[in-house]
PDB file of C-alpha atoms in Angstrom:
ATOM      1  CA  MET A   1     -27.874  12.508 -21.393  1.00 54.00           C
ATOM      2  CA  LYS A   2     -26.458  15.377 -23.396  1.00 61.00           C
ATOM      3  CA  LEU A   3     -23.051  16.832 -22.554  1.00 56.00           C
ATOM      4  CA  PRO A   4     -22.634  20.594 -22.161  1.00 61.00           C
ATOM      5  CA  LYS A   5     -21.320  22.380 -25.273  1.00 61.00           C
ATOM      6  CA  ASN A   6     -17.909  23.025 -23.761  1.00 58.00           C
ATOM      7  CA  LEU A   7     -17.336  19.273 -23.343  1.00 55.00           C
ATOM      8  CA  ARG A   8     -18.878  17.923 -26.549  1.00 56.00           C
ATOM      9  CA  ASN A   9     -16.156  18.030 -29.183  1.00 53.00           C
ATOM     10  CA  ARG A  10     -13.054  17.652 -27.096  1.00 55.00           C
ATOM     11  CA  ASN A  11     -10.318  15.247 -28.046  1.00 53.00           C
ATOM     12  CA  LEU A  12     -10.582  13.237 -24.865  1.00 50.00           C
ATOM     13  CA  PRO A  13      -9.227   9.695 -24.812  1.00 52.00           C
ATOM     14  CA  GLN A  14     -11.835   6.984 -25.076  1.00 52.00           C
ATOM     15  CA  THR A  15     -12.563   5.013 -21.945  1.00 51.00           C
ATOM     16  CA  GLY A  16     -10.343   1.955 -21.920  1.00 52.00           C
ATOM     17  CA  SER A  17      -7.852   3.389 -24.400  1.00 50.00           C
ATOM     18  CA  VAL A  18      -4.125   2.924 -23.885  1.00 51.00           C
ATOM     19  CA  ASN A  19      -3.639   6.599 -22.919  1.00 51.00           C
ATOM     20  CA  THR A  20      -6.340   6.422 -20.272  1.00 51.00           C
ATOM     21  CA  ILE A  21      -4.931   3.216 -18.813  1.00 51.00           C
ATOM     22  CA  ASN A  22      -1.386   4.616 -18.701  1.00 59.00           C
ATOM     23  CA  TYR A  23      -2.621   7.845 -17.090  1.00 59.00           C
ATOM     24  CA  THR A  24      -4.680   6.084 -14.443  1.00 79.00           C
ATOM     25  CA  SER A  25      -1.869   3.620 -13.782  1.00 79.00           C
ATOM     26  CA  LYS A  26       0.621   6.446 -13.189  1.00 85.00           C
ATOM     27  CA  THR A  27      -1.852   8.247 -10.937  1.00 88.00           C
ATOM     28  CA  LYS A  28      -2.612   5.064  -9.030  1.00 91.00           C
ATOM     29  CA  THR A  29       1.115   4.419  -8.543  1.00 92.00           C
ATOM     30  CA  LYS A  30       1.584   7.916  -7.146  1.00 93.00           C
ATOM     31  CA  ILE A  31      -1.393   7.490  -4.809  1.00 94.00           C
ATOM     32  CA  LEU A  32       0.003   4.173  -3.601  1.00 95.00           C
ATOM     33  CA  ASN A  33       3.404   5.775  -2.979  1.00 95.00           C
ATOM     34  CA  ILE A  34       1.742   8.547  -0.956  1.00 96.00           C
ATOM     35  CA  LEU A  35      -0.115   5.894   1.042  1.00 96.00           C
ATOM     36  CA  LEU A  36       3.141   4.029   1.649  1.00 96.00           C
ATOM     37  CA  ILE A  37       4.710   7.177   3.098  1.00 96.00           C
ATOM     38  CA  ILE A  38       1.673   8.015   5.238  1.00 96.00           C
ATOM     39  CA  THR A  39       1.134   4.501   6.573  1.00 96.00           C
ATOM     40  CA  SER A  40       4.820   4.193   7.429  1.00 95.00           C
ATOM     41  CA  LEU A  41       4.486   7.171   9.748  1.00 94.00           C
ATOM     42  CA  PHE A  42       1.832   5.528  11.918  1.00 94.00           C
ATOM     43  CA  GLY A  43       3.900   2.625  13.172  1.00 92.00           C
ATOM     44  CA  TYR A  44       3.716   2.444  16.972  1.00 92.00           C
ATOM     45  CA  LEU A  45       6.519   1.497  19.343  1.00 89.00           C
ATOM     46  CA  GLU A  46       6.559   0.700  23.053  1.00 87.00           C
ATOM     47  CA  TRP A  47       9.694  -0.002  25.057  1.00 84.00           C
ATOM     48  CA  GLY A  48      10.619  -0.015  28.711  1.00 81.00           C
ATOM     49  CA  ILE A  49       8.018   0.829  31.323  1.00 84.00           C
ATOM     50  CA  ASP A  50       6.610   4.137  30.191  1.00 87.00           C
ATOM     51  CA  ASN A  51       8.095   4.772  26.743  1.00 88.00           C
ATOM     52  CA  LYS A  52       5.937   4.828  23.631  1.00 90.00           C
ATOM     53  CA  SER A  53       5.977   6.682  20.354  1.00 91.00           C
ATOM     54  CA  PHE A  54       4.518   6.755  16.878  1.00 91.00           C
ATOM     55  CA  LEU A  55       7.080   6.731  14.089  1.00 90.00           C
ATOM     56  CA  PHE A  56       6.181  10.265  12.981  1.00 91.00           C
ATOM     57  CA  GLU A  57       7.086  11.499  16.484  1.00 90.00           C
ATOM     58  CA  GLY A  58      10.345   9.584  16.438  1.00 86.00           C
ATOM     59  CA  GLU A  59      11.106  10.781  12.931  1.00 88.00           C
ATOM     60  CA  TYR A  60      10.594  14.395  13.955  1.00 89.00           C
ATOM     61  CA  GLU A  61      13.013  13.874  16.811  1.00 87.00           C
ATOM     62  CA  VAL A  62      15.566  12.191  14.533  1.00 85.00           C
ATOM     63  CA  LEU A  63      15.331  14.954  11.927  1.00 85.00           C
ATOM     64  CA  SER A  64      15.802  17.654  14.545  1.00 87.00           C
ATOM     65  CA  LYS A  65      18.831  15.809  15.962  1.00 84.00           C
ATOM     66  CA  LEU A  66      20.206  15.049  12.497  1.00 81.00           C
ATOM     67  CA  PHE A  67      20.991  18.701  11.880  1.00 82.00           C
ATOM     68  CA  LYS A  68      22.124  19.525  15.427  1.00 85.00           C
ATOM     69  CA  ASP A  69      24.091  16.402  16.346  1.00 84.00           C
ATOM     70  CA  PRO A  70      24.348  13.975  13.387  1.00 81.00           C
ATOM     71  CA  LYS A  71      26.239  11.314  15.354  1.00 82.00           C
ATOM     72  CA  SER A  72      23.392  10.863  17.844  1.00 80.00           C
ATOM     73  CA  ALA A  73      20.868  10.303  15.028  1.00 77.00           C
ATOM     74  CA  ALA A  74      23.052   8.098  12.846  1.00 79.00           C
ATOM     75  CA  HIS A  75      21.698   4.595  13.264  1.00 80.00           C
ATOM     76  CA  PRO A  76      20.658   2.119  10.550  1.00 82.00           C
ATOM     77  CA  PHE A  77      17.118   1.806  11.965  1.00 80.00           C
ATOM     78  CA  THR A  78      16.647   5.559  11.652  1.00 83.00           C
ATOM     79  CA  LEU A  79      18.510   6.404   8.453  1.00 87.00           C
ATOM     80  CA  ILE A  80      17.453   3.480   6.225  1.00 91.00           C
ATOM     81  CA  PRO A  81      13.678   4.041   6.687  1.00 92.00           C
ATOM     82  CA  LEU A  82      14.222   7.775   6.218  1.00 91.00           C
ATOM     83  CA  LEU A  83      16.003   6.989   2.946  1.00 93.00           C
ATOM     84  CA  GLY A  84      13.007   4.840   1.955  1.00 95.00           C
ATOM     85  CA  GLN A  85      10.624   7.725   2.541  1.00 95.00           C
ATOM     86  CA  ILE A  86      12.854  10.040   0.521  1.00 95.00           C
ATOM     87  CA  LEU A  87      12.930   7.553  -2.375  1.00 96.00           C
ATOM     88  CA  LEU A  88       9.136   7.277  -2.340  1.00 96.00           C
ATOM     89  CA  LEU A  89       8.885  11.067  -2.171  1.00 96.00           C
ATOM     90  CA  ILE A  90      11.115  11.363  -5.248  1.00 96.00           C
ATOM     91  CA  THR A  91       8.747   9.110  -7.228  1.00 94.00           C
ATOM     92  CA  LEU A  92       5.914  11.568  -6.587  1.00 94.00           C
ATOM     93  CA  PHE A  93       7.737  14.217  -8.620  1.00 94.00           C
ATOM     94  CA  GLN A  94       8.545  11.948 -11.558  1.00 92.00           C
ATOM     95  CA  LYS A  95       6.349  12.049 -14.639  1.00 90.00           C
ATOM     96  CA  LYS A  96       6.241   8.248 -14.614  1.00 89.00           C
ATOM     97  CA  PRO A  97       6.991   6.897 -11.107  1.00 91.00           C
ATOM     98  CA  ASP A  98       9.974   4.559 -11.253  1.00 91.00           C
ATOM     99  CA  LYS A  99       9.110   1.032 -10.186  1.00 93.00           C
ATOM    100  CA  MET A 100      12.620   0.282  -8.925  1.00 95.00           C
ATOM    101  CA  LEU A 101      12.675   3.396  -6.729  1.00 96.00           C
ATOM    102  CA  THR A 102       9.330   2.348  -5.288  1.00 96.00           C
ATOM    103  CA  TYR A 103      10.617  -1.158  -4.588  1.00 97.00           C
ATOM    104  CA  ALA A 104      13.775   0.277  -2.994  1.00 97.00           C
ATOM    105  CA  GLY A 105      11.669   2.589  -0.823  1.00 96.00           C
ATOM    106  CA  ILE A 106       9.455  -0.323   0.204  1.00 97.00           C
ATOM    107  CA  ALA A 107      12.526  -2.385   1.081  1.00 97.00           C
ATOM    108  CA  CYS A 108      14.048   0.395   3.190  1.00 96.00           C
ATOM    109  CA  LEU A 109      10.803   1.026   5.077  1.00 96.00           C
ATOM    110  CA  GLY A 110       9.971  -2.673   5.193  1.00 95.00           C
ATOM    111  CA  ILE A 111      13.084  -3.414   7.232  1.00 95.00           C
ATOM    112  CA  LEU A 112      11.810  -1.337  10.157  1.00 94.00           C
ATOM    113  CA  LEU A 113       8.096  -2.025   9.842  1.00 95.00           C
ATOM    114  CA  GLY A 114       8.627  -5.723   9.159  1.00 95.00           C
ATOM    115  CA  PHE A 115      10.794  -5.912  12.256  1.00 95.00           C
ATOM    116  CA  MET A 116       8.090  -4.098  14.234  1.00 94.00           C
ATOM    117  CA  PHE A 117       5.505  -6.562  12.894  1.00 96.00           C
ATOM    118  CA  CYS A 118       7.632  -9.467  14.131  1.00 95.00           C
ATOM    119  CA  ILE A 119       8.074  -7.778  17.518  1.00 94.00           C
ATOM    120  CA  GLY A 120       4.313  -7.331  17.742  1.00 94.00           C
ATOM    121  CA  ILE A 121       3.763 -11.039  17.066  1.00 95.00           C
ATOM    122  CA  VAL A 122       6.493 -12.305  19.424  1.00 96.00           C
ATOM    123  CA  SER A 123       5.540 -10.005  22.309  1.00 93.00           C
ATOM    124  CA  LEU A 124       1.800 -10.324  21.598  1.00 94.00           C
ATOM    125  CA  ASN A 125       1.575  -6.532  21.567  1.00 92.00           C
ATOM    126  CA  PHE A 126      -1.475  -5.876  19.411  1.00 93.00           C
ATOM    127  CA  LYS A 127      -0.924  -2.112  19.304  1.00 93.00           C
ATOM    128  CA  ILE A 128       2.424  -2.573  17.575  1.00 94.00           C
ATOM    129  CA  LEU A 129       1.084  -5.382  15.396  1.00 95.00           C
ATOM    130  CA  MET A 130      -1.984  -3.447  14.249  1.00 96.00           C
ATOM    131  CA  SER A 131       0.018  -0.270  13.594  1.00 95.00           C
ATOM    132  CA  THR A 132       2.118  -2.055  10.978  1.00 96.00           C
ATOM    133  CA  LEU A 133      -0.764  -3.724   9.115  1.00 96.00           C
ATOM    134  CA  PRO A 134      -1.825  -0.659   7.056  1.00 96.00           C
ATOM    135  CA  PHE A 135       1.723  -0.336   5.697  1.00 96.00           C
ATOM    136  CA  LEU A 136       2.095  -4.057   4.987  1.00 96.00           C
ATOM    137  CA  THR A 137      -1.315  -4.153   3.298  1.00 97.00           C
ATOM    138  CA  THR A 138      -0.376  -1.182   1.128  1.00 97.00           C
ATOM    139  CA  VAL A 139       2.926  -2.868   0.232  1.00 97.00           C
ATOM    140  CA  ILE A 140       1.103  -6.015  -0.913  1.00 97.00           C
ATOM    141  CA  TYR A 141      -1.399  -3.976  -2.915  1.00 96.00           C
ATOM    142  CA  THR A 142       1.414  -1.943  -4.516  1.00 95.00           C
ATOM    143  CA  ILE A 143       3.307  -5.074  -5.547  1.00 95.00           C
ATOM    144  CA  LEU A 144       0.114  -6.558  -7.015  1.00 94.00           C
ATOM    145  CA  HIS A 145      -0.477  -3.278  -8.872  1.00 93.00           C
ATOM    146  CA  PHE A 146       3.008  -3.424 -10.431  1.00 91.00           C
ATOM    147  CA  ARG A 147       2.546  -7.070 -11.418  1.00 91.00           C
ATOM    148  CA  LYS A 148      -0.814  -6.300 -13.017  1.00 89.00           C
ATOM    149  CA  GLN A 149       0.766  -3.338 -14.793  1.00 83.00           C
ATOM    150  CA  LYS A 150       3.602  -5.555 -16.095  1.00 77.00           C
ATOM    151  CA  LYS A 151       1.120  -8.196 -17.256  1.00 75.00           C
ATOM    152  CA  HIS A 152      -0.926  -5.522 -19.034  1.00 71.00           C
ATOM    153  CA  ASN A 153       2.202  -4.142 -20.759  1.00 68.00           C
ATOM    154  CA  LEU A 154       3.180  -7.642 -21.940  1.00 67.00           C
ATOM    155  CA  THR A 155      -0.271  -8.328 -23.448  1.00 71.00           C
ATOM    156  CA  LYS A 156      -0.297  -4.886 -25.086  1.00 64.00           C
ATOM    157  CA  GLN A 157       2.854  -5.687 -27.099  1.00 60.00           C
TER     158      GLN A 157
END
């Protein structure tokens, strides 16, 4: 198959070259960080008789209260996960996403979603349990991605 003239003599990196691997690794890290933010928003909570909420609904409520009445929104289970989302959001604007910021964001979000996962298991509430699995799966995949990236960097040297 012949390439069009405008693509023939470009200085594109060869497939499998170091530049291509670094570029795709950075892009993959950013995609994983976006997925971590998105999946953290779909955690589901139920409490009392008729109370239920997804985390994105609760987060909207917290953010609206945070600017009107900061004392009513100031709680570790609201502010720490919000900090985690902000840290992950910061990595999206970095040229090379910082691994430590990603781990810190995962830790902050993992406190709430890990706790929700445990609640889902203890109370046998499958809605809560299943709502946390996308986030936890993405966390595991992200950690494996960073380990693979570290292993690749060690063999490259």
